């Protein structure tokens, strides 16, 4: 199917309301294969967020340890750091749709094992850690494959919109999933959450099986992986604006994002709101993130992307630090909604700078480095988990948030090209 056939005929003009192009926001869903993939992702990601909340709650109930929460969270994130590049190579060598079916079936099998162990009362922390690591390994192959598949499902001019809708699916399910998880934890316990995760992955398999996407050709022989990556890192090093944007993404991942891992501690020990409250805390992040993404995706034009990377990362760190010392549940919900807004502003701005300014010949490799910054989260989870165990979880989370804000300030000072609207000439 070519781009013209996928486009579904002539375009209808978008509606414009207050600068927002509403039809423009969702236009990629006109394409059947992309729509199937997107709907499958909604089901699968809902299961992911239910699993995330249920797993954290179960670990904390079994151990009462913030350190072990960080360990299990790191076990699920480390494989992305170790295997993402291998997964990217695999995605270029095999039928991407079939590879996604395999990864989702493995996901479902792991979730089923976890469901049965929990239901039987046999689950232990080491089993949770192992399953988290295996699931993270699958994700290292799944994530680059999904991203590589999308361009074959929509016309080139719809690709930015398709990528934005993926972000909306992720954050929209962050609203739905934790709310469902909170209800399930109260009513049937974590077993129900893990069982729902199995269903979500199987729905994704069904959607993938209905797609008509054609297989990609095998990857042609080229220079070795190390040499290719060396070229990308050399470009990043000599381009301060790109280097600064990637440093901001890494700082946000390492210093700021681990706050999510410790939300069960805040819900149980500090705010005393229980499982239902935990679901609401994670949901608040999703509400904020989703709201920001809707505005960013629908706006006809967002200027100042470079400065937004700095402001978004800095404000994100300050909001995380403020949440750590929040005096009440209501204030915590409001601050976490702001954290979600700033997360979307920061990461979407960084991605736009990279996608819009990196030369075509280097874009894939530079974007793979960007993806690897997400895999740095375990470093923060382990480090801040140790600080939380030694001192207090609020101390750990606030230190991470303030460090993120200070690094954003340092990059603002040292990388003038990033705080400027002008795009430098590619070196």
mmCIF file with all atom_site columns, N, CA, C and O in Angstrom, residues 206-240:
data_model
loop_
_atom_site.group_PDB
_atom_site.id
_atom_site.type_symbol
_atom_site.label_atom_id
_atom_site.label_alt_id
_atom_site.label_comp_id
_atom_site.label_asym_id
_atom_site.label_entity_id
_atom_site.label_seq_id
_atom_site.pdbx_PDB_ins_code
_atom_site.Cartn_x
_atom_site.Cartn_y
_atom_site.Cartn_z
_atom_site.occupancy
_atom_site.B_iso_or_equiv
_atom_site.pdbx_formal_charge
_atom_site.auth_seq_id
_atom_site.auth_comp_id
_atom_site.auth_asym_id
_atom_site.auth_atom_id
_atom_site.pdbx_PDB_model_num
ATOM 1   N N  . UNK A 1 206 ? -3.770 -9.511  18.795 1.00 0.00 ? 206 UNK A N  1
ATOM 2   C CA . UNK A 1 206 ? -4.900 -9.617  17.867 1.00 0.00 ? 206 UNK A CA 1
ATOM 3   C C  . UNK A 1 206 ? -4.879 -8.466  16.863 1.00 0.00 ? 206 UNK A C  1
ATOM 4   O O  . UNK A 1 206 ? -5.095 -8.672  15.651 1.00 0.00 ? 206 UNK A O  1
ATOM 5   N N  . UNK A 1 207 ? -4.621 -7.258  17.324 1.00 0.00 ? 207 UNK A N  1
ATOM 6   C CA . UNK A 1 207 ? -4.570 -6.106  16.426 1.00 0.00 ? 207 UNK A CA 1
ATOM 7   C C  . UNK A 1 207 ? -3.429 -6.238  15.416 1.00 0.00 ? 207 UNK A C  1
ATOM 8   O O  . UNK A 1 207 ? -3.593 -5.966  14.226 1.00 0.00 ? 207 UNK A O  1
ATOM 9   N N  . UNK A 1 208 ? -2.276 -6.669  15.881 1.00 0.00 ? 208 UNK A N  1
ATOM 10  C CA . UNK A 1 208 ? -1.135 -6.849  14.981 1.00 0.00 ? 208 UNK A CA 1
ATOM 11  C C  . UNK A 1 208 ? -1.428 -7.909  13.926 1.00 0.00 ? 208 UNK A C  1
ATOM 12  O O  . UNK A 1 208 ? -1.023 -7.783  12.759 1.00 0.00 ? 208 UNK A O  1
ATOM 13  N N  . UNK A 1 209 ? -2.116 -8.962  14.309 1.00 0.00 ? 209 UNK A N  1
ATOM 14  C CA . UNK A 1 209 ? -2.413 -10.047 13.377 1.00 0.00 ? 209 UNK A CA 1
ATOM 15  C C  . UNK A 1 209 ? -3.328 -9.590  12.248 1.00 0.00 ? 209 UNK A C  1
ATOM 16  O O  . UNK A 1 209 ? -3.312 -10.180 11.155 1.00 0.00 ? 209 UNK A O  1
ATOM 17  N N  . UNK A 1 210 ? -4.126 -8.546  12.484 1.00 0.00 ? 210 UNK A N  1
ATOM 18  C CA . UNK A 1 210 ? -5.043 -8.058  11.451 1.00 0.00 ? 210 UNK A CA 1
ATOM 19  C C  . UNK A 1 210 ? -4.399 -7.052  10.498 1.00 0.00 ? 210 UNK A C  1
ATOM 20  O O  . UNK A 1 210 ? -4.995 -6.705  9.474  1.00 0.00 ? 210 UNK A O  1
ATOM 21  N N  . UNK A 1 211 ? -3.211 -6.592  10.825 1.00 0.00 ? 211 UNK A N  1
ATOM 22  C CA . UNK A 1 211 ? -2.559 -5.595  9.993  1.00 0.00 ? 211 UNK A CA 1
ATOM 23  C C  . UNK A 1 211 ? -2.078 -6.201  8.682  1.00 0.00 ? 211 UNK A C  1
ATOM 24  O O  . UNK A 1 211 ? -1.796 -7.399  8.597  1.00 0.00 ? 211 UNK A O  1
ATOM 25  N N  . UNK A 1 212 ? -1.982 -5.363  7.662  1.00 0.00 ? 212 UNK A N  1
ATOM 26  C CA . UNK A 1 212 ? -1.542 -5.809  6.344  1.00 0.00 ? 212 UNK A CA 1
ATOM 27  C C  . UNK A 1 212 ? -0.191 -5.226  5.961  1.00 0.00 ? 212 UNK A C  1
ATOM 28  O O  . UNK A 1 212 ? 0.183  -5.229  4.791  1.00 0.00 ? 212 UNK A O  1
ATOM 29  N N  . UNK A 1 213 ? 0.533  -4.738  6.941  1.00 0.00 ? 213 UNK A N  1
ATOM 30  C CA . UNK A 1 213 ? 1.836  -4.131  6.674  1.00 0.00 ? 213 UNK A CA 1
ATOM 31  C C  . UNK A 1 213 ? 2.764  -5.140  6.018  1.00 0.00 ? 213 UNK A C  1
ATOM 32  O O  . UNK A 1 213 ? 2.854  -6.297  6.431  1.00 0.00 ? 213 UNK A O  1
ATOM 33  N N  . UNK A 1 214 ? 3.457  -4.722  4.981  1.00 0.00 ? 214 UNK A N  1
ATOM 34  C CA . UNK A 1 214 ? 4.365  -5.615  4.278  1.00 0.00 ? 214 UNK A CA 1
ATOM 35  C C  . UNK A 1 214 ? 5.704  -5.681  4.991  1.00 0.00 ? 214 UNK A C  1
ATOM 36  O O  . UNK A 1 214 ? 6.162  -4.704  5.586  1.00 0.00 ? 214 UNK A O  1
ATOM 37  N N  . UNK A 1 215 ? 6.394  -6.856  4.930  1.00 0.00 ? 215 UNK A N  1
ATOM 38  C CA . UNK A 1 215 ? 7.700  -6.974  5.589  1.00 0.00 ? 215 UNK A CA 1
ATOM 39  C C  . UNK A 1 215 ? 8.713  -6.038  4.973  1.00 0.00 ? 215 UNK A C  1
ATOM 40  O O  . UNK A 1 215 ? 8.668  -5.724  3.779  1.00 0.00 ? 215 UNK A O  1
ATOM 41  N N  . UNK A 1 216 ? 9.653  -5.588  5.777  1.00 0.00 ? 216 UNK A N  1
ATOM 42  C CA . UNK A 1 216 ? 10.742 -4.757  5.269  1.00 0.00 ? 216 UNK A CA 1
ATOM 43  C C  . UNK A 1 216 ? 11.835 -5.654  4.729  1.00 0.00 ? 216 UNK A C  1
ATOM 44  O O  . UNK A 1 216 ? 11.964 -6.816  5.109  1.00 0.00 ? 216 UNK A O  1
ATOM 45  N N  . UNK A 1 217 ? 12.610 -5.114  3.797  1.00 0.00 ? 217 UNK A N  1
ATOM 46  C CA . UNK A 1 217 ? 13.732 -5.871  3.265  1.00 0.00 ? 217 UNK A CA 1
ATOM 47  C C  . UNK A 1 217 ? 14.797 -6.049  4.326  1.00 0.00 ? 217 UNK A C  1
ATOM 48  O O  . UNK A 1 217 ? 14.903 -5.264  5.269  1.00 0.00 ? 217 UNK A O  1
ATOM 49  N N  . UNK A 1 218 ? 15.614 -7.081  4.178  1.00 0.00 ? 218 UNK A N  1
ATOM 50  C CA . UNK A 1 218 ? 16.708 -7.307  5.118  1.00 0.00 ? 218 UNK A CA 1
ATOM 51  C C  . UNK A 1 218 ? 17.680 -6.140  5.066  1.00 0.00 ? 218 UNK A C  1
ATOM 52  O O  . UNK A 1 218 ? 17.855 -5.488  4.039  1.00 0.00 ? 218 UNK A O  1
ATOM 53  N N  . UNK A 1 219 ? 18.315 -5.897  6.179  1.00 0.00 ? 219 UNK A N  1
ATOM 54  C CA . UNK A 1 219 ? 19.261 -4.797  6.268  1.00 0.00 ? 219 UNK A CA 1
ATOM 55  C C  . UNK A 1 219 ? 20.445 -5.049  5.344  1.00 0.00 ? 219 UNK A C  1
ATOM 56  O O  . UNK A 1 219 ? 21.058 -6.110  5.367  1.00 0.00 ? 219 UNK A O  1
ATOM 57  N N  . UNK A 1 220 ? 20.765 -4.069  4.499  1.00 0.00 ? 220 UNK A N  1
ATOM 58  C CA . UNK A 1 220 ? 21.890 -4.199  3.584  1.00 0.00 ? 220 UNK A CA 1
ATOM 59  C C  . UNK A 1 220 ? 23.201 -4.095  4.346  1.00 0.00 ? 220 UNK A C  1
ATOM 60  O O  . UNK A 1 220 ? 23.290 -3.430  5.367  1.00 0.00 ? 220 UNK A O  1
ATOM 61  N N  . UNK A 1 221 ? 24.266 -4.778  3.828  1.00 0.00 ? 221 UNK A N  1
ATOM 62  C CA . UNK A 1 221 ? 25.573 -4.687  4.494  1.00 0.00 ? 221 UNK A CA 1
ATOM 63  C C  . UNK A 1 221 ? 26.031 -3.238  4.565  1.00 0.00 ? 221 UNK A C  1
ATOM 64  O O  . UNK A 1 221 ? 25.847 -2.449  3.647  1.00 0.00 ? 221 UNK A O  1
ATOM 65  N N  . UNK A 1 222 ? 26.626 -2.861  5.682  1.00 0.00 ? 222 UNK A N  1
ATOM 66  C CA . UNK A 1 222 ? 27.092 -1.489  5.871  1.00 0.00 ? 222 UNK A CA 1
ATOM 67  C C  . UNK A 1 222 ? 28.266 -1.511  6.821  1.00 0.00 ? 222 UNK A C  1
ATOM 68  O O  . UNK A 1 222 ? 28.778 -2.560  7.196  1.00 0.00 ? 222 UNK A O  1
ATOM 69  N N  . UNK A 1 223 ? 28.713 -0.329  7.227  1.00 0.00 ? 223 UNK A N  1
ATOM 70  C CA . UNK A 1 223 ? 29.820 -0.251  8.169  1.00 0.00 ? 223 UNK A CA 1
ATOM 71  C C  . UNK A 1 223 ? 29.393 -0.859  9.485  1.00 0.00 ? 223 UNK A C  1
ATOM 72  O O  . UNK A 1 223 ? 28.208 -0.983  9.790  1.00 0.00 ? 223 UNK A O  1
ATOM 73  N N  . UNK A 1 224 ? 30.374 -1.259  10.286 1.00 0.00 ? 224 UNK A N  1
ATOM 74  C CA . UNK A 1 224 ? 30.084 -1.904  11.552 1.00 0.00 ? 224 UNK A CA 1
ATOM 75  C C  . UNK A 1 224 ? 29.336 -1.004  12.507 1.00 0.00 ? 224 UNK A C  1
ATOM 76  O O  . UNK A 1 224 ? 29.335 0.223   12.380 1.00 0.00 ? 224 UNK A O  1
ATOM 77  N N  . UNK A 1 225 ? 28.708 -1.632  13.493 1.00 0.00 ? 225 UNK A N  1
ATOM 78  C CA . UNK A 1 225 ? 27.904 -0.894  14.453 1.00 0.00 ? 225 UNK A CA 1
ATOM 79  C C  . UNK A 1 225 ? 28.733 0.116   15.217 1.00 0.00 ? 225 UNK A C  1
ATOM 80  O O  . UNK A 1 225 ? 28.317 1.262   15.427 1.00 0.00 ? 225 UNK A O  1
ATOM 81  N N  . UNK A 1 226 ? 29.922 -0.278  15.663 1.00 0.00 ? 226 UNK A N  1
ATOM 82  C CA . UNK A 1 226 ? 30.758 0.624   16.461 1.00 0.00 ? 226 UNK A CA 1
ATOM 83  C C  . UNK A 1 226 ? 31.168 1.856   15.662 1.00 0.00 ? 226 UNK A C  1
ATOM 84  O O  . UNK A 1 226 ? 31.151 2.975   16.176 1.00 0.00 ? 226 UNK A O  1
ATOM 85  N N  . UNK A 1 227 ? 31.527 1.644   14.401 1.00 0.00 ? 227 UNK A N  1
ATOM 86  C CA . UNK A 1 227 ? 31.914 2.782   13.578 1.00 0.00 ? 227 UNK A CA 1
ATOM 87  C C  . UNK A 1 227 ? 30.734 3.707   13.321 1.00 0.00 ? 227 UNK A C  1
ATOM 88  O O  . UNK A 1 227 ? 30.871 4.945   13.374 1.00 0.00 ? 227 UNK A O  1
ATOM 89  N N  . UNK A 1 228 ? 29.551 3.132   13.060 1.00 0.00 ? 228 UNK A N  1
ATOM 90  C CA . UNK A 1 228 ? 28.361 3.950   12.830 1.00 0.00 ? 228 UNK A CA 1
ATOM 91  C C  . UNK A 1 228 ? 28.021 4.780   14.060 1.00 0.00 ? 228 UNK A C  1
ATOM 92  O O  . UNK A 1 228 ? 27.714 5.973   13.954 1.00 0.00 ? 228 UNK A O  1
ATOM 93  N N  . UNK A 1 229 ? 28.084 4.151   15.232 1.00 0.00 ? 229 UNK A N  1
ATOM 94  C CA . UNK A 1 229 ? 27.793 4.885   16.456 1.00 0.00 ? 229 UNK A CA 1
ATOM 95  C C  . UNK A 1 229 ? 28.853 5.940   16.726 1.00 0.00 ? 229 UNK A C  1
ATOM 96  O O  . UNK A 1 229 ? 28.555 7.016   17.244 1.00 0.00 ? 229 UNK A O  1
ATOM 97  N N  . UNK A 1 230 ? 30.115 5.640   16.371 1.00 0.00 ? 230 UNK A N  1
ATOM 98  C CA . UNK A 1 230 ? 31.183 6.615   16.552 1.00 0.00 ? 230 UNK A CA 1
ATOM 99  C C  . UNK A 1 230 ? 30.925 7.884   15.759 1.00 0.00 ? 230 UNK A C  1
ATOM 100 O O  . UNK A 1 230 ? 31.180 8.996   16.241 1.00 0.00 ? 230 UNK A O  1
ATOM 101 N N  . UNK A 1 231 ? 30.419 7.725   14.533 1.00 0.00 ? 231 UNK A N  1
ATOM 102 C CA . UNK A 1 231 ? 30.093 8.904   13.724 1.00 0.00 ? 231 UNK A CA 1
ATOM 103 C C  . UNK A 1 231 ? 29.007 9.745   14.396 1.00 0.00 ? 231 UNK A C  1
ATOM 104 O O  . UNK A 1 231 ? 29.064 10.982  14.399 1.00 0.00 ? 231 UNK A O  1
ATOM 105 N N  . UNK A 1 232 ? 28.006 9.059   14.967 1.00 0.00 ? 232 UNK A N  1
ATOM 106 C CA . UNK A 1 232 ? 26.919 9.786   15.626 1.00 0.00 ? 232 UNK A CA 1
ATOM 107 C C  . UNK A 1 232 ? 27.421 10.538  16.855 1.00 0.00 ? 232 UNK A C  1
ATOM 108 O O  . UNK A 1 232 ? 27.075 11.707  17.074 1.00 0.00 ? 232 UNK A O  1
ATOM 109 N N  . UNK A 1 233 ? 28.232 9.869   17.670 1.00 0.00 ? 233 UNK A N  1
ATOM 110 C CA . UNK A 1 233 ? 28.743 10.524  18.880 1.00 0.00 ? 233 UNK A CA 1
ATOM 111 C C  . UNK A 1 233 ? 29.674 11.683  18.539 1.00 0.00 ? 233 UNK A C  1
ATOM 112 O O  . UNK A 1 233 ? 29.716 12.687  19.251 1.00 0.00 ? 233 UNK A O  1
ATOM 113 N N  . UNK A 1 234 ? 30.430 11.553  17.451 1.00 0.00 ? 234 UNK A N  1
ATOM 114 C CA . UNK A 1 234 ? 31.292 12.655  17.025 1.00 0.00 ? 234 UNK A CA 1
ATOM 115 C C  . UNK A 1 234 ? 30.459 13.872  16.621 1.00 0.00 ? 234 UNK A C  1
ATOM 116 O O  . UNK A 1 234 ? 30.790 15.020  16.963 1.00 0.00 ? 234 UNK A O  1
ATOM 117 N N  . UNK A 1 235 ? 29.365 13.619  15.917 1.00 0.00 ? 235 UNK A N  1
ATOM 118 C CA . UNK A 1 235 ? 28.471 14.717  15.533 1.00 0.00 ? 235 UNK A CA 1
ATOM 119 C C  . UNK A 1 235 ? 27.866 15.377  16.766 1.00 0.00 ? 235 UNK A C  1
ATOM 120 O O  . UNK A 1 235 ? 27.805 16.611  16.875 1.00 0.00 ? 235 UNK A O  1
ATOM 121 N N  . UNK A 1 236 ? 27.407 14.560  17.711 1.00 0.00 ? 236 UNK A N  1
ATOM 122 C CA . UNK A 1 236 ? 26.803 15.104  18.932 1.00 0.00 ? 236 UNK A CA 1
ATOM 123 C C  . UNK A 1 236 ? 27.806 15.979  19.675 1.00 0.00 ? 236 UNK A C  1
ATOM 124 O O  . UNK A 1 236 ? 27.480 17.074  20.142 1.00 0.00 ? 236 UNK A O  1
ATOM 125 N N  . UNK A 1 237 ? 29.039 15.505  19.788 1.00 0.00 ? 237 UNK A N  1
ATOM 126 C CA . UNK A 1 237 ? 30.066 16.218  20.549 1.00 0.00 ? 237 UNK A CA 1
ATOM 127 C C  . UNK A 1 237 ? 30.384 17.577  19.939 1.00 0.00 ? 237 UNK A C  1
ATOM 128 O O  . UNK A 1 237 ? 30.610 18.549  20.658 1.00 0.00 ? 237 UNK A O  1
ATOM 129 N N  . UNK A 1 238 ? 30.382 17.662  18.615 1.00 0.00 ? 238 UNK A N  1
ATOM 130 C CA . UNK A 1 238 ? 30.754 18.929  17.969 1.00 0.00 ? 238 UNK A CA 1
ATOM 131 C C  . UNK A 1 238 ? 29.543 19.824  17.683 1.00 0.00 ? 238 UNK A C  1
ATOM 132 O O  . UNK A 1 238 ? 29.696 20.886  17.064 1.00 0.00 ? 238 UNK A O  1
ATOM 133 N N  . UNK A 1 239 ? 28.354 19.408  18.140 1.00 0.00 ? 239 UNK A N  1
ATOM 134 C CA . UNK A 1 239 ? 27.144 20.215  17.950 1.00 0.00 ? 239 UNK A CA 1
ATOM 135 C C  . UNK A 1 239 ? 26.556 20.525  19.320 1.00 0.00 ? 239 UNK A C  1
ATOM 136 O O  . UNK A 1 239 ? 25.754 19.757  19.862 1.00 0.00 ? 239 UNK A O  1
ATOM 137 N N  . UNK A 1 240 ? 26.934 21.644  19.942 1.00 0.00 ? 240 UNK A N  1
ATOM 138 C CA . UNK A 1 240 ? 26.526 21.921  21.331 1.00 0.00 ? 240 UNK A CA 1
ATOM 139 C C  . UNK A 1 240 ? 25.022 21.903  21.547 1.00 0.00 ? 240 UNK A C  1
ATOM 140 O O  . UNK A 1 240 ? 24.547 21.449  22.592 1.00 0.00 ? 240 UNK A O  1
#
